[in-house]
Amino acid sequence: TLNATLLRSFALGFGVDPALRINVFDELKLGESYAGVFQVQGFHNESRAFLFQDSWRNVRVKEDVAEVMLQKLRDKTEFTVLATLKQERLNSGVLLSIHYAEHRYLELESSGQRNEIRLHYRTRDQRQHTEGFPYSLADDRWHKLSVAVSVSHVVLHVDCNRIYERVIENPSMDIPSDTTIWLGQRNQAHGYFKGIMQDVQLVVMPQGYISQCPDLNLTCPTCNDFHGLVQKIMELQDVLAKTSSKLSRAEEKMQGLDGCYCERSCSMNGERYREDEGWTDGCRNCSCYNGTVQCETISCPPPQCPPDSAPAYVPGTCCKECQPVCLFRGRVYVEGDLKSVRDSSGNCLLFECQRVENAPCPELTCPESDHITLTDRCCKVCRGHHFCVEGHSPSCVENSECVNLEAGSCCSCKDGYRALRDDSAYCGDIDECAEGKHYCRENTMCVNTPGSFMCICHTGYIRIDDYSCTGEPPTHTHTDTHTHTHTHQSNTYICMGTHTHTHCRPDFYKGQYY
């Protein structure tokens, strides 16, 4: 118990030279005069914690106090930002901001919308720079956060785990007078952090995370360790030289792109379309809007045809169009229609609108009992004749397939689709999720797919069967031995199926590896 108390005290800053440590809460006298900020129960009881709630607060360090704090940071090249926090889910907000006018000398931001931690700073050549670290803090859980800067390196620790280490441009801490310091927001109008913060500190030393996580303090290296480190530094210097050369060439190319205008585009069926461009896809009118394809089913009004024409489908079109007609034996036929008629001698005549055809019939190989007489041709065919092979199938276009019948063929929509016109040549996807035609049950989310649907477990649940999930799985930590560590929920499964068949495959939770 005594050892645990000592470790906790060290984690709160004891053991660090007071001249090198800035306790932001103490300097602000937080809780005495700031509206929208309330003292609450924290991660531990050794220091105060505060809830940042409202979006009209004004938590800014007074000018004289800010100058004292900045005096410790000014012209320093090694410093660490520490915080213990519990951020509301999906909130995007600034933890600490030190800026003069529009120049951000040091700002730490947590974006719940992009699942990213961002460090904003100014470089030695007075350019604004941002380092983004893909990691989600906005999950309504407690986290220990440390961002340590040492000349040209930055190290990110979360919950005492080293997540990222990068080489960065040297930051400039040549902070002018009248620079403002904000806590939990960027300024009076933007970047409001929502949640609880505790132990917000600035430590003017490169490995300040040791004061937050004392177990990370390592013993002195051996001679072998030292020689290995020298070798690694030489290798890194070689990599840095090559990278700098590539970066220089890339910057030269980037300068030529400054005058370029970039617009978003859409891709569909292997074709790429520009923003606001429209096109027709089968029986749908589609357009590209903000990088997303949006389609609407074409509504076909009845065509107003003159007396010598009639509505009929034309290959390659969705709606019926007026076509020339023929009057034959009291019935109207559209151009191209066929009609077989037998004369008094039993001879078969095949009539086509606008032309007459009388060709010899091919010899059939099936018994006469299997001969079938058709109404659209003079020649008989064998029972089971494959009409789709004769060229009828090309008329079955969008998500439709040709089906053989006894005396012809027709188009039929594939499973998971419904007809967009009466001959089923064009078919549209059925949204099983919106229409309730799925089997996704408790703790799952239905996601529509072309001709099918998926059942996905909600975050924190594991699969029972193809359609339902339960329980809360343990949290596992995956480590990338090269540079960083990520924490993900356990694997989920995605089930894809129609009303008659279901297939499941493992898939990772949507927090992707970076």
Coordinates of C-alpha atoms in Angstrom, one line a residue:
T1 CA 0.0 0.0 0.0
L2 CA 2.9 2.4 0.9
N3 CA 4.6 1.6 -2.4
A4 CA 1.4 2.2 -4.4
T5 CA 1.0 5.6 -2.6
L6 CA 4.5 6.6 -3.4
L7 CA 4.1 5.7 -7.1
R8 CA 0.8 7.6 -7.3
S9 CA 2.5 10.6 -5.7
F10 CA 5.3 10.5 -8.2
A11 CA 2.8 10.2 -11.0
L12 CA 1.2 13.5 -9.8
G13 CA 4.5 15.3 -10.2
F14 CA 6.4 14.8 -7.0
G15 CA 10.0 14.1 -7.7
V16 CA 10.0 16.6 -10.5
D17 CA 11.8 19.9 -10.0
P18 CA 8.9 22.5 -9.3
A19 CA 10.8 24.9 -11.6
L20 CA 10.3 22.5 -14.5
R21 CA 6.6 21.7 -13.8
I22 CA 3.5 23.9 -14.6
N23 CA 0.2 22.7 -13.0
V24 CA -2.4 24.3 -15.3
F25 CA -5.2 23.8 -12.8
D26 CA -3.3 25.5 -10.0
E27 CA -2.3 28.4 -12.2
L28 CA -5.8 29.0 -13.4
K29 CA -7.4 28.5 -9.9
L30 CA -9.9 26.5 -11.8
G31 CA -13.4 26.1 -10.2
E32 CA -13.4 29.4 -8.4
S33 CA -14.6 31.8 -11.2
Y34 CA -15.1 29.9 -14.5
A35 CA -18.7 29.3 -15.6
G36 CA -19.3 26.1 -17.4
V37 CA -16.7 24.2 -15.4
F38 CA -17.6 22.1 -12.4
Q39 CA -15.5 20.1 -9.9
V40 CA -16.4 16.3 -10.1
Q41 CA -15.1 12.9 -9.1
G42 CA -11.9 12.2 -11.0
F43 CA -9.8 9.1 -12.0
H44 CA -8.2 9.2 -8.5
N45 CA -8.7 11.3 -5.4
E46 CA -5.1 12.8 -5.1
S47 CA -6.0 15.9 -7.2
R48 CA -9.0 17.8 -8.4
A49 CA -10.9 16.9 -11.5
F50 CA -13.2 19.2 -13.5
L51 CA -16.1 18.7 -15.9
F52 CA -16.0 20.9 -19.0
Q53 CA -19.6 21.0 -20.2
D54 CA -21.1 24.2 -21.7
S55 CA -20.2 25.7 -25.1
W56 CA -20.1 29.3 -24.0
R57 CA -17.4 29.1 -21.4
N58 CA -14.2 31.2 -21.3
V59 CA -11.4 29.3 -19.6
R60 CA -8.4 31.6 -20.4
V61 CA -5.3 32.2 -18.2
K62 CA -5.0 35.8 -17.0
E63 CA -2.2 37.8 -18.7
D64 CA 0.1 38.1 -15.8
V65 CA -0.2 34.4 -14.9
A66 CA 0.2 33.4 -18.5
E67 CA 3.5 35.3 -18.7
V68 CA 4.9 33.4 -15.7
M69 CA 3.9 30.1 -17.3
L70 CA 5.3 31.1 -20.7
Q71 CA 8.6 32.2 -19.2
K72 CA 9.2 28.5 -18.3
L73 CA 8.5 27.4 -21.8
R74 CA 10.1 30.2 -23.8
D75 CA 12.9 29.0 -26.1
K76 CA 12.8 25.5 -24.7
T77 CA 13.3 22.5 -27.1
E78 CA 12.2 19.7 -24.7
F79 CA 8.9 19.6 -23.0
T80 CA 6.0 17.3 -22.2
V81 CA 2.2 17.8 -22.1
L82 CA 0.4 15.6 -19.6
A83 CA -3.3 15.1 -18.9
T84 CA -5.7 12.5 -17.5
L85 CA -9.1 12.8 -19.3
K86 CA -12.4 11.2 -20.0
Q87 CA -13.8 12.7 -23.3
E88 CA -17.4 12.5 -24.4
R89 CA -18.0 10.1 -27.3
L90 CA -17.4 11.6 -30.7
N91 CA -16.5 15.0 -29.2
S92 CA -13.8 17.0 -31.0
G93 CA -12.1 19.5 -28.8
V94 CA -8.8 21.2 -27.8
L95 CA -7.2 20.2 -24.5
L96 CA -4.6 23.0 -24.3
S97 CA -3.9 25.9 -26.6
I98 CA -1.0 28.4 -26.5
H99 CA -1.3 30.8 -29.4
Y100 CA -0.7 34.4 -30.4
A101 CA -3.2 35.8 -33.0
E102 CA -3.5 33.0 -35.6
H103 CA -0.1 31.5 -34.7
R104 CA -0.4 28.3 -32.7
Y105 CA 2.9 27.7 -30.8
L106 CA 1.6 24.7 -28.9
E107 CA -1.9 23.1 -29.2
L108 CA -3.1 19.6 -28.3
E109 CA -6.4 18.5 -29.9
S110 CA -8.4 15.3 -29.7
S111 CA -10.8 14.7 -32.6
G112 CA -13.6 12.2 -32.0
Q113 CA -14.9 12.7 -35.5
R114 CA -11.7 11.6 -37.2
N115 CA -10.4 9.3 -34.3
E116 CA -7.2 11.4 -34.2
I117 CA -4.9 13.2 -31.8
R118 CA -3.3 16.3 -33.3
L119 CA -0.3 18.4 -32.2
H120 CA -0.1 21.9 -33.7
Y121 CA 3.1 23.9 -33.4
R122 CA 5.3 26.5 -35.3
T123 CA 8.6 25.4 -36.8
R124 CA 11.9 27.2 -36.6
D125 CA 11.3 28.8 -40.0
Q126 CA 8.0 30.2 -38.7
R127 CA 5.6 27.8 -40.6
Q128 CA 2.5 26.3 -39.0
H129 CA 2.7 22.5 -38.8
T130 CA 0.4 19.7 -37.6
E131 CA 1.3 16.1 -36.6
G132 CA -1.7 13.8 -36.7
F133 CA -1.7 10.5 -34.7
P134 CA -4.6 8.1 -35.6
Y135 CA -6.0 7.2 -32.1
S136 CA -9.4 7.6 -30.5
L137 CA -9.6 9.2 -27.1
A138 CA -13.3 10.3 -27.4
D139 CA -14.8 7.0 -26.1
D140 CA -16.2 8.2 -22.7
R141 CA -13.4 6.3 -20.9
W142 CA -10.5 7.4 -18.7
H143 CA -7.1 7.8 -20.4
K144 CA -3.7 9.0 -19.4
L145 CA -2.2 11.1 -22.2
S146 CA 1.4 12.2 -22.7
V147 CA 2.9 14.0 -25.6
A148 CA 6.7 14.5 -25.2
V149 CA 8.7 16.7 -27.5
S150 CA 12.5 16.4 -27.6
V151 CA 14.2 18.7 -30.2
S152 CA 13.2 16.9 -33.4
H153 CA 11.3 13.9 -31.9
V154 CA 7.8 13.5 -30.5
V155 CA 6.6 10.5 -28.5
L156 CA 2.9 9.8 -27.8
H157 CA 1.9 7.6 -24.8
V158 CA -1.7 6.6 -24.0
D159 CA -2.4 4.7 -20.8
C160 CA 1.4 4.3 -20.3
N161 CA 1.7 2.5 -23.7
R162 CA 4.1 4.0 -26.3
I163 CA 1.8 4.5 -29.3
Y164 CA 3.8 6.6 -31.7
E165 CA 7.4 8.0 -32.0
R166 CA 8.2 10.3 -34.9
V167 CA 10.9 12.6 -36.2
I168 CA 9.4 16.1 -36.7
E169 CA 10.6 19.5 -37.6
N170 CA 12.2 21.4 -34.8
P171 CA 9.4 23.4 -33.0
S172 CA 9.9 27.1 -32.2
M173 CA 9.1 28.2 -28.7
D174 CA 10.1 31.8 -29.3
I175 CA 6.8 32.8 -27.8
P176 CA 6.0 36.6 -27.9
S177 CA 4.5 38.6 -25.1
D178 CA 0.7 38.9 -24.9
T179 CA 0.4 35.2 -26.0
T180 CA -2.9 33.6 -24.7
I181 CA -3.3 30.3 -23.0
W182 CA -6.6 28.4 -23.1
L183 CA -7.8 25.3 -21.4
G184 CA -10.5 23.0 -23.0
Q185 CA -11.0 25.3 -26.0
R186 CA -9.1 27.0 -28.8
N187 CA -10.7 30.4 -28.3
Q188 CA -14.1 31.9 -27.3
A189 CA -15.8 30.3 -30.3
H190 CA -14.1 27.1 -31.4
G191 CA -12.7 23.8 -30.3
Y192 CA -14.7 23.2 -27.1
F193 CA -13.6 20.0 -25.3
K194 CA -16.5 18.2 -23.5
G195 CA -15.7 15.8 -20.7
I196 CA -13.6 15.6 -17.6
M197 CA -9.9 16.6 -17.2
Q198 CA -7.5 16.0 -14.3
D199 CA -3.7 16.5 -13.8
V200 CA -3.2 18.8 -16.8
Q201 CA 0.5 19.7 -16.6
L202 CA 3.4 21.1 -18.7
V203 CA 6.8 19.5 -17.8
V204 CA 9.9 21.2 -19.2
M205 CA 11.8 18.0 -19.8
P206 CA 11.9 15.4 -22.6
Q207 CA 10.7 12.3 -20.7
G208 CA 8.0 13.9 -18.6
Y209 CA 5.8 10.9 -19.2
I210 CA 7.8 9.1 -16.4
S211 CA 6.1 11.4 -13.9
Q212 CA 2.8 10.1 -15.1
C213 CA 3.9 6.4 -15.6
P214 CA 6.9 5.8 -13.3
D215 CA 7.1 2.1 -14.3
L216 CA 8.4 3.4 -17.7
N217 CA 11.6 4.6 -16.1
L218 CA 14.4 2.4 -17.4
T219 CA 17.8 1.6 -15.9
C220 CA 21.0 2.8 -17.4
P221 CA 22.0 1.0 -20.6
T222 CA 24.9 -1.4 -20.8
C223 CA 27.9 -0.9 -23.0
N224 CA 26.3 -3.3 -25.6
D225 CA 23.1 -1.3 -25.4
F226 CA 25.1 1.9 -26.0
H227 CA 27.0 0.5 -29.0
G228 CA 23.7 -0.9 -30.5
L229 CA 22.2 2.6 -30.0
V230 CA 25.1 4.2 -31.8
Q231 CA 24.7 1.7 -34.7
K232 CA 20.9 2.4 -34.8
I233 CA 21.6 6.2 -34.9
M234 CA 24.0 5.8 -37.8
E235 CA 21.3 3.8 -39.7
L236 CA 18.7 6.4 -38.9
Q237 CA 21.0 9.1 -40.1
D238 CA 21.4 7.3 -43.4
V239 CA 17.6 6.8 -43.7
L240 CA 17.1 10.5 -42.8
A241 CA 19.5 11.6 -45.5
K242 CA 17.7 9.6 -48.1
T243 CA 14.3 10.7 -46.8
S244 CA 15.3 14.3 -46.9
S245 CA 16.4 14.0 -50.5
K246 CA 13.0 12.4 -51.4
L247 CA 11.2 15.1 -49.5
S248 CA 13.1 17.8 -51.3
R249 CA 12.1 16.4 -54.7
A250 CA 8.5 16.0 -53.5
E251 CA 8.4 19.6 -52.3
E252 CA 9.5 20.7 -55.8
K253 CA 6.7 18.8 -57.3
M254 CA 4.2 20.1 -54.8
Q255 CA 5.1 23.7 -55.7
G256 CA 3.8 23.0 -59.2
L257 CA 0.5 21.9 -57.8
D258 CA -0.2 25.1 -55.9
G259 CA -2.3 26.5 -58.8
C260 CA -4.2 23.3 -59.4
Y261 CA -7.9 23.0 -58.6
C262 CA -9.0 19.7 -57.1
E263 CA -12.5 18.5 -57.2
R264 CA -14.2 15.4 -55.9
S265 CA -15.3 12.7 -58.2
C266 CA -17.4 9.5 -58.2
S267 CA -16.8 6.0 -59.5
M268 CA -19.5 3.6 -60.6
N269 CA -19.2 0.3 -62.7
G270 CA -15.6 1.1 -63.5
E271 CA -16.4 4.6 -64.8
R272 CA -15.4 7.9 -63.2
Y273 CA -17.6 10.9 -63.1
R274 CA -17.0 14.6 -62.2
E275 CA -18.7 16.5 -59.5
D276 CA -22.4 17.5 -60.5
E277 CA -22.1 15.3 -63.6
G278 CA -25.3 13.3 -64.4
W279 CA -25.8 10.0 -66.3
T280 CA -28.3 7.2 -66.9
D281 CA -27.7 3.7 -65.5
G282 CA -30.3 1.4 -66.8
C283 CA -33.6 2.5 -65.3
R284 CA -32.0 5.0 -63.0
N285 CA -30.9 8.7 -63.3
C286 CA -27.6 9.1 -61.4
S287 CA -25.5 12.1 -60.4
C288 CA -22.2 12.8 -58.6
Y289 CA -22.7 15.0 -55.5
N290 CA -19.9 15.7 -53.0
G291 CA -18.0 12.6 -54.0
T292 CA -21.1 10.3 -53.6
V293 CA -23.2 8.6 -56.3
Q294 CA -26.9 9.3 -55.9
C295 CA -29.4 7.5 -58.1
E296 CA -33.2 7.7 -58.5
T297 CA -35.5 5.3 -60.4
I298 CA -36.7 6.7 -63.6
S299 CA -40.5 7.4 -63.7
C300 CA -41.9 6.5 -67.1
P301 CA -45.0 8.5 -68.1
P302 CA -47.3 6.8 -70.6
P303 CA -46.2 8.0 -74.1
Q304 CA -48.7 9.9 -76.1
C305 CA -48.4 8.1 -79.4
P306 CA -50.0 9.2 -82.7
P307 CA -52.6 6.9 -84.3
D308 CA -50.1 5.1 -86.6
S309 CA -47.8 4.1 -83.7
A310 CA -47.9 2.3 -80.3
P311 CA -45.8 2.2 -77.1
A312 CA -43.1 -0.5 -77.1
Y313 CA -39.8 -1.2 -75.4
V314 CA -36.7 -0.5 -77.5
P315 CA -33.4 -2.3 -76.7
G316 CA -31.1 0.0 -74.7
T317 CA -33.9 2.2 -73.3
C318 CA -35.8 2.0 -70.0
C319 CA -39.2 3.5 -70.9
K320 CA -41.5 2.6 -73.7
E321 CA -41.3 4.6 -76.9
C322 CA -43.7 5.1 -79.8
Q323 CA -43.0 2.7 -82.6
P324 CA -44.6 2.2 -86.0
V325 CA -47.4 -0.4 -86.1
C326 CA -49.0 -2.8 -88.6
L327 CA -52.7 -3.7 -88.8
F328 CA -53.0 -7.5 -89.4
R329 CA -56.3 -9.4 -89.2
G330 CA -57.9 -6.9 -86.9
R331 CA -55.0 -6.7 -84.5
V332 CA -52.2 -4.1 -84.1
Y333 CA -48.6 -5.2 -84.1
V334 CA -45.5 -3.1 -83.4
E335 CA -42.7 -2.9 -85.9
G336 CA -40.6 -6.1 -85.5
D337 CA -43.4 -8.2 -84.0
L338 CA -43.9 -11.7 -85.5
K339 CA -47.1 -13.6 -86.1
S340 CA -47.3 -17.1 -87.6
V341 CA -50.4 -18.1 -89.7
R342 CA -51.3 -21.3 -91.5
D343 CA -53.2 -21.1 -94.8
S344 CA -55.9 -23.5 -96.0
S345 CA -53.3 -26.0 -97.2
G346 CA -51.7 -26.1 -93.8
N347 CA -48.6 -24.2 -94.8
C348 CA -47.2 -21.9 -92.2
L349 CA -46.6 -18.2 -93.1
L350 CA -44.5 -16.0 -90.7
F351 CA -45.5 -12.4 -90.8
E352 CA -43.3 -9.6 -89.4
C353 CA -44.5 -6.1 -89.2
Q354 CA -43.4 -4.4 -92.5
R355 CA -42.1 -7.5 -94.1
V356 CA -43.1 -11.2 -94.8
E357 CA -40.8 -14.1 -94.4
N358 CA -41.2 -17.7 -95.7
A359 CA -38.0 -19.7 -95.1
P360 CA -37.4 -23.5 -95.0
C361 CA -37.4 -25.0 -91.5
P362 CA -34.4 -26.9 -90.1
E363 CA -34.8 -30.6 -89.5
L364 CA -35.6 -31.5 -85.9
T365 CA -33.8 -34.3 -84.1
C366 CA -36.5 -35.0 -81.5
P367 CA -39.5 -37.3 -81.8
E368 CA -42.6 -35.8 -83.4
S369 CA -44.4 -36.0 -80.1
D370 CA -41.9 -33.5 -78.7
H371 CA -42.5 -30.9 -81.5
I372 CA -43.8 -27.6 -80.3
T373 CA -45.7 -25.1 -82.5
L374 CA -44.9 -21.4 -81.7
T375 CA -47.0 -18.3 -82.4
D376 CA -44.1 -16.1 -83.4
R377 CA -42.5 -18.4 -86.0
C378 CA -43.4 -20.9 -88.7
C379 CA -40.9 -23.6 -87.8
K380 CA -41.5 -25.9 -84.9
V381 CA -38.9 -26.5 -82.2
C382 CA -38.1 -29.4 -79.8
R383 CA -39.5 -29.5 -76.3
G384 CA -36.9 -28.0 -74.0
H385 CA -35.5 -25.7 -76.7
H386 CA -33.1 -23.1 -75.2
F387 CA -34.6 -19.8 -76.2
C388 CA -32.2 -17.8 -74.1
V389 CA -29.3 -18.9 -76.3
E390 CA -31.0 -17.6 -79.4
G391 CA -30.3 -14.0 -78.3
H392 CA -33.3 -13.2 -76.1
S393 CA -31.0 -12.9 -73.0
P394 CA -29.4 -9.6 -74.1
S395 CA -32.8 -7.9 -73.5
C396 CA -32.5 -8.9 -69.8
V397 CA -30.2 -6.0 -68.8
E398 CA -30.0 -4.6 -65.2
N399 CA -29.8 -7.3 -62.5
S400 CA -32.1 -9.5 -64.6
E401 CA -31.5 -13.0 -66.1
C402 CA -33.2 -14.9 -69.0
V403 CA -35.5 -17.8 -68.0
N404 CA -36.6 -20.5 -70.5
L405 CA -40.3 -21.3 -70.8
E406 CA -42.2 -24.0 -72.6
A407 CA -42.7 -21.9 -75.8
G408 CA -40.3 -18.9 -75.4
S409 CA -38.4 -17.0 -72.8
C410 CA -38.8 -14.1 -70.3
C411 CA -36.7 -12.0 -68.1
S412 CA -36.7 -12.6 -64.3
C413 CA -35.2 -10.4 -61.5
K414 CA -32.3 -11.9 -59.6
D415 CA -32.7 -12.8 -56.0
G416 CA -32.7 -9.7 -53.8
Y417 CA -34.0 -7.4 -56.7
R418 CA -37.4 -6.3 -57.9
A419 CA -38.6 -5.3 -61.4
L420 CA -38.3 -1.6 -62.4
R421 CA -40.6 -2.1 -65.5
D422 CA -43.2 -4.7 -66.3
D423 CA -41.1 -7.0 -68.5
S424 CA -38.5 -7.4 -65.7
A425 CA -35.6 -6.4 -68.0
Y426 CA -34.4 -3.8 -65.5
C427 CA -34.4 -4.6 -61.8
G428 CA -33.5 -2.5 -58.7
D429 CA -32.0 -3.6 -55.4
I430 CA -34.4 -4.4 -52.5
D431 CA -33.4 -2.6 -49.3
E432 CA -34.1 -5.5 -46.9
C433 CA -33.1 -3.3 -43.9
A434 CA -35.5 -0.4 -44.7
E435 CA -38.3 -2.8 -45.6
G436 CA -37.8 -5.1 -42.7
K437 CA -37.1 -8.1 -44.9
H438 CA -34.1 -9.3 -42.9
Y439 CA -33.4 -11.6 -40.0
C440 CA -31.0 -9.4 -38.0
R441 CA -32.0 -9.6 -34.3
E442 CA -30.8 -8.2 -31.0
N443 CA -27.6 -6.3 -30.6
T444 CA -27.0 -6.2 -34.4
M445 CA -27.2 -3.6 -37.1
C446 CA -28.6 -4.4 -40.6
V447 CA -26.6 -3.1 -43.5
N448 CA -28.0 -3.2 -47.0
T449 CA -25.8 -4.6 -49.8
P450 CA -26.6 -5.1 -53.6
G451 CA -29.0 -8.0 -53.7
S452 CA -28.5 -8.9 -50.1
F453 CA -27.8 -7.6 -46.5
M454 CA -25.4 -7.9 -43.7
C455 CA -25.9 -8.4 -39.9
I456 CA -23.1 -6.6 -38.0
C457 CA -22.6 -6.9 -34.2
H458 CA -22.8 -3.6 -32.3
T459 CA -19.5 -2.5 -30.7
G460 CA -18.9 -4.4 -27.5
Y461 CA -20.9 -7.5 -28.5
I462 CA -19.9 -11.0 -29.8
R463 CA -21.8 -13.2 -32.1
I464 CA -24.3 -15.9 -31.0
D465 CA -25.3 -17.0 -34.4
D466 CA -25.7 -15.6 -37.9
Y467 CA -28.3 -13.0 -36.9
S468 CA -27.8 -12.1 -33.2
C469 CA -25.1 -11.0 -30.7
T470 CA -24.7 -10.8 -27.0
G471 CA -22.3 -10.0 -24.1
E472 CA -19.3 -7.7 -24.0
P473 CA -16.0 -9.1 -25.1
P474 CA -12.6 -8.4 -23.4
T475 CA -10.4 -5.7 -24.8
H476 CA -7.3 -6.9 -26.5
T477 CA -4.1 -4.9 -27.3
H478 CA -2.4 -5.5 -30.6
T479 CA 1.2 -4.3 -30.7
D480 CA 3.2 -3.1 -33.8
T481 CA 6.8 -3.8 -32.7
H482 CA 8.1 -1.2 -35.1
T483 CA 6.6 2.0 -33.9
H484 CA 3.2 1.9 -32.2
T485 CA 0.4 0.1 -30.4
H486 CA -3.4 0.0 -31.1
T487 CA -6.3 -1.1 -28.9
H488 CA -9.2 -2.7 -30.7
Q489 CA -12.3 -4.6 -29.7
S490 CA -12.4 -8.3 -30.4
N491 CA -13.2 -9.5 -33.9
T492 CA -16.7 -9.3 -35.2
Y493 CA -18.3 -11.2 -38.0
I494 CA -20.2 -9.9 -41.1
C495 CA -23.0 -12.1 -42.3
M496 CA -24.2 -11.7 -45.9
G497 CA -27.3 -13.4 -47.1
T498 CA -30.5 -13.5 -49.0
H499 CA -33.7 -15.1 -47.7
T500 CA -32.4 -18.5 -48.7
H501 CA -28.7 -18.5 -48.1
T502 CA -26.3 -16.9 -45.5
H503 CA -22.5 -16.8 -45.5
C504 CA -20.4 -15.4 -42.6
R505 CA -16.8 -14.3 -42.6
P506 CA -14.6 -12.7 -39.9
D507 CA -14.0 -9.1 -40.2
F508 CA -12.1 -6.5 -38.1
Y509 CA -13.8 -3.8 -36.1
K510 CA -14.0 -0.6 -38.0
G511 CA -11.0 1.0 -36.1
Q512 CA -8.5 0.3 -38.9
Y513 CA -4.8 -0.3 -38.5
Y514 CA -2.6 2.6 -39.5

